[in-house]
Amino acid sequence: KQEVTQIPAALSVPEGENLVLNCSFTDSAIYNLQWFRQDPGKGLTSLLLIQSSQREQTSGRLNASLDKSSGRSTLYIAASQPGDSATYLCAGGGPTGTASKLTFGTGTRLQVTL
Amino acid sequence: DVKVTQSSRYLVKRTGEKVFLECVQDMDHENMFWYRQDPGLGLRLIYFSYDVKMKEKGDIPEGYSVSREKKERFSLILESASTNQTSMYLCASSGWDSYNSPLHFGNGTRLTVT
């Protein structure tokens, strides 16, 4: 059974700093690895999806990488801003019938301070 | 943009009541999901559906059922609500291509069972 771990559970950085969030998974037979952002009391917003055949994806100041052999993914945020403060979750997608069934980590709560 | 709409943001119900949580998506997505989110436990999959009238159990289906009579609508039913079902419930949808289709979430329904 897939298990997804995110360490640390919380992180505080000053504005402008570049940072890396970590995600590890136990089963390398994943279809994709997705990163989400969740603001307090809200649903999740999809940030990036990396297919199992890819090594990274980029969107603006965000870059996500995937290393299946080591069971790790990272989310790199460049030049962090206070508006980046949120909880970031990663999820590994595995095959179940015709739908992709995601296993989620418990998230890293990021605070970017002025 | 994909829009996933959950009918209620907050619900308070009594133990033993039958509870219906409704979710509608507007992107003609084949796959729809119900998760619950609890502190320290992360998101756990309750049920998912990959087509009209099709459903599969997720990791924690006990005490829940679902209905998908139309492609755009996926309902979660708590047959007899209990206090341990107090949680944040999140609906999500994705397209037919499990490799490439990110998950899109609604804003959640915070259910309290007293």
PDB file of N, CA, C and O in Angstrom, chain B residues 1-29:
ATOM      1  N   ASP B   1     -12.141  27.478 -16.519  1.00  0.00           N
ATOM      2  CA  ASP B   1     -11.656  26.809 -15.323  1.00  0.00           C
ATOM      3  C   ASP B   1     -12.680  25.787 -14.823  1.00  0.00           C
ATOM      4  O   ASP B   1     -13.870  26.007 -14.912  1.00  0.00           O
ATOM      5  N   VAL B   2     -12.147  24.693 -14.317  1.00  0.00           N
ATOM      6  CA  VAL B   2     -13.018  23.675 -13.728  1.00  0.00           C
ATOM      7  C   VAL B   2     -13.650  24.217 -12.469  1.00  0.00           C
ATOM      8  O   VAL B   2     -12.994  24.873 -11.666  1.00  0.00           O
ATOM      9  N   LYS B   3     -14.932  23.957 -12.331  1.00  0.00           N
ATOM     10  CA  LYS B   3     -15.593  24.376 -11.104  1.00  0.00           C
ATOM     11  C   LYS B   3     -16.258  23.160 -10.480  1.00  0.00           C
ATOM     12  O   LYS B   3     -17.068  22.477 -11.122  1.00  0.00           O
ATOM     13  N   VAL B   4     -15.879  22.888  -9.229  1.00  0.00           N
ATOM     14  CA  VAL B   4     -16.507  21.831  -8.452  1.00  0.00           C
ATOM     15  C   VAL B   4     -17.236  22.519  -7.305  1.00  0.00           C
ATOM     16  O   VAL B   4     -16.608  23.228  -6.510  1.00  0.00           O
ATOM     17  N   THR B   5     -18.527  22.314  -7.248  1.00  0.00           N
ATOM     18  CA  THR B   5     -19.348  23.023  -6.277  1.00  0.00           C
ATOM     19  C   THR B   5     -19.948  22.045  -5.280  1.00  0.00           C
ATOM     20  O   THR B   5     -20.605  21.072  -5.669  1.00  0.00           O
ATOM     21  N   GLN B   6     -19.721  22.321  -4.007  1.00  0.00           N
ATOM     22  CA  GLN B   6     -20.336  21.540  -2.945  1.00  0.00           C
ATOM     23  C   GLN B   6     -21.459  22.384  -2.358  1.00  0.00           C
ATOM     24  O   GLN B   6     -21.281  23.579  -2.103  1.00  0.00           O
ATOM     25  N   SER B   7     -22.597  21.763  -2.144  1.00  0.00           N
ATOM     26  CA  SER B   7     -23.820  22.514  -1.878  1.00  0.00           C
ATOM     27  C   SER B   7     -23.794  23.263  -0.558  1.00  0.00           C
ATOM     28  O   SER B   7     -24.429  24.306  -0.430  1.00  0.00           O
ATOM     29  N   SER B   8     -23.066  22.765   0.429  1.00  0.00           N
ATOM     30  CA  SER B   8     -23.046  23.421   1.736  1.00  0.00           C
ATOM     31  C   SER B   8     -21.614  23.608   2.212  1.00  0.00           C
ATOM     32  O   SER B   8     -20.790  22.730   2.012  1.00  0.00           O
ATOM     33  N   ARG B   9     -21.312  24.750   2.814  1.00  0.00           N
ATOM     34  CA  ARG B   9     -19.992  24.946   3.425  1.00  0.00           C
ATOM     35  C   ARG B   9     -19.961  24.399   4.846  1.00  0.00           C
ATOM     36  O   ARG B   9     -18.965  23.851   5.275  1.00  0.00           O
ATOM     37  N   TYR B  10     -21.095  24.563   5.557  1.00  0.00           N
ATOM     38  CA  TYR B  10     -21.185  24.095   6.942  1.00  0.00           C
ATOM     39  C   TYR B  10     -22.513  23.380   7.134  1.00  0.00           C
ATOM     40  O   TYR B  10     -23.540  23.811   6.612  1.00  0.00           O
ATOM     41  N   LEU B  11     -22.451  22.269   7.867  1.00  0.00           N
ATOM     42  CA  LEU B  11     -23.656  21.527   8.211  1.00  0.00           C
ATOM     43  C   LEU B  11     -23.553  21.064   9.651  1.00  0.00           C
ATOM     44  O   LEU B  11     -22.475  20.626  10.083  1.00  0.00           O
ATOM     45  N   VAL B  12     -24.659  21.149  10.377  1.00  0.00           N
ATOM     46  CA  VAL B  12     -24.721  20.593  11.723  1.00  0.00           C
ATOM     47  C   VAL B  12     -25.889  19.615  11.745  1.00  0.00           C
ATOM     48  O   VAL B  12     -27.026  19.998  11.427  1.00  0.00           O
ATOM     49  N   LYS B  13     -25.620  18.380  12.096  1.00  0.00           N
ATOM     50  CA  LYS B  13     -26.644  17.339  12.111  1.00  0.00           C
ATOM     51  C   LYS B  13     -26.601  16.597  13.445  1.00  0.00           C
ATOM     52  O   LYS B  13     -25.604  16.623  14.165  1.00  0.00           O
ATOM     53  N   ARG B  14     -27.690  15.926  13.721  1.00  0.00           N
ATOM     54  CA  ARG B  14     -27.771  15.157  14.960  1.00  0.00           C
ATOM     55  C   ARG B  14     -27.434  13.689  14.709  1.00  0.00           C
ATOM     56  O   ARG B  14     -27.657  13.167  13.592  1.00  0.00           O
ATOM     57  N   THR B  15     -26.940  13.033  15.717  1.00  0.00           N
ATOM     58  CA  THR B  15     -26.642  11.603  15.654  1.00  0.00           C
ATOM     59  C   THR B  15     -27.868  10.830  15.189  1.00  0.00           C
ATOM     60  O   THR B  15     -28.985  11.084  15.667  1.00  0.00           O
ATOM     61  N   GLY B  16     -27.644   9.932  14.218  1.00  0.00           N
ATOM     62  CA  GLY B  16     -28.722   9.104  13.701  1.00  0.00           C
ATOM     63  C   GLY B  16     -29.425   9.667  12.488  1.00  0.00           C
ATOM     64  O   GLY B  16     -30.166   8.933  11.813  1.00  0.00           O
ATOM     65  N   GLU B  17     -29.227  10.937  12.176  1.00  0.00           N
ATOM     66  CA  GLU B  17     -29.860  11.521  11.000  1.00  0.00           C
ATOM     67  C   GLU B  17     -29.224  10.981   9.727  1.00  0.00           C
ATOM     68  O   GLU B  17     -28.047  10.611   9.703  1.00  0.00           O
ATOM     69  N   LYS B  18     -29.990  10.964   8.654  1.00  0.00           N
ATOM     70  CA  LYS B  18     -29.466  10.645   7.326  1.00  0.00           C
ATOM     71  C   LYS B  18     -29.023  11.957   6.697  1.00  0.00           C
ATOM     72  O   LYS B  18     -29.775  12.927   6.657  1.00  0.00           O
ATOM     73  N   VAL B  19     -27.781  11.978   6.212  1.00  0.00           N
ATOM     74  CA  VAL B  19     -27.186  13.220   5.719  1.00  0.00           C
ATOM     75  C   VAL B  19     -26.799  13.059   4.252  1.00  0.00           C
ATOM     76  O   VAL B  19     -26.212  12.035   3.865  1.00  0.00           O
ATOM     77  N   PHE B  20     -27.117  14.063   3.462  1.00  0.00           N
ATOM     78  CA  PHE B  20     -26.763  14.066   2.041  1.00  0.00           C
ATOM     79  C   PHE B  20     -25.789  15.220   1.768  1.00  0.00           C
ATOM     80  O   PHE B  20     -26.088  16.371   2.064  1.00  0.00           O
ATOM     81  N   LEU B  21     -24.652  14.897   1.191  1.00  0.00           N
ATOM     82  CA  LEU B  21     -23.708  15.912   0.735  1.00  0.00           C
ATOM     83  C   LEU B  21     -23.673  15.857  -0.791  1.00  0.00           C
ATOM     84  O   LEU B  21     -23.463  14.790  -1.367  1.00  0.00           O
ATOM     85  N   GLU B  22     -23.888  17.025  -1.402  1.00  0.00           N
ATOM     86  CA  GLU B  22     -24.001  17.081  -2.854  1.00  0.00           C
ATOM     87  C   GLU B  22     -22.794  17.755  -3.482  1.00  0.00           C
ATOM     88  O   GLU B  22     -22.243  18.717  -2.933  1.00  0.00           O
ATOM     89  N   CYS B  23     -22.428  17.265  -4.651  1.00  0.00           N
ATOM     90  CA  CYS B  23     -21.287  17.819  -5.370  1.00  0.00           C
ATOM     91  C   CYS B  23     -21.613  17.841  -6.861  1.00  0.00           C
ATOM     92  O   CYS B  23     -22.097  16.838  -7.411  1.00  0.00           O
ATOM     93  N   VAL B  24     -21.320  18.975  -7.504  1.00  0.00           N
ATOM     94  CA  VAL B  24     -21.557  19.121  -8.937  1.00  0.00           C
ATOM     95  C   VAL B  24     -20.300  19.670  -9.597  1.00  0.00           C
ATOM     96  O   VAL B  24     -19.698  20.612  -9.080  1.00  0.00           O
ATOM     97  N   GLN B  25     -19.927  19.081 -10.743  1.00  0.00           N
ATOM     98  CA  GLN B  25     -18.804  19.621 -11.507  1.00  0.00           C
ATOM     99  C   GLN B  25     -19.280  19.979 -12.911  1.00  0.00           C
ATOM    100  O   GLN B  25     -20.202  19.364 -13.440  1.00  0.00           O
ATOM    101  N   ASP B  26     -18.593  20.997 -13.491  1.00  0.00           N
ATOM    102  CA  ASP B  26     -19.085  21.543 -14.755  1.00  0.00           C
ATOM    103  C   ASP B  26     -18.163  21.260 -15.931  1.00  0.00           C
ATOM    104  O   ASP B  26     -18.263  21.923 -16.973  1.00  0.00           O
ATOM    105  N   MET B  27     -17.236  20.296 -15.784  1.00  0.00           N
ATOM    106  CA  MET B  27     -16.265  20.057 -16.854  1.00  0.00           C
ATOM    107  C   MET B  27     -16.432  18.707 -17.530  1.00  0.00           C
ATOM    108  O   MET B  27     -15.516  18.224 -18.175  1.00  0.00           O
ATOM    109  N   ASP B  28     -17.580  18.082 -17.353  1.00  0.00           N
ATOM    110  CA  ASP B  28     -17.830  16.814 -18.037  1.00  0.00           C
ATOM    111  C   ASP B  28     -16.795  15.749 -17.658  1.00  0.00           C
ATOM    112  O   ASP B  28     -16.431  14.895 -18.470  1.00  0.00           O
ATOM    113  N   HIS B  29     -16.318  15.802 -16.420  1.00  0.00           N
ATOM    114  CA  HIS B  29     -15.310  14.842 -15.970  1.00  0.00           C
ATOM    115  C   HIS B  29     -15.923  13.477 -15.714  1.00  0.00           C
ATOM    116  O   HIS B  29     -17.035  13.368 -15.181  1.00  0.00           O
TER     117      HIS B  29
END
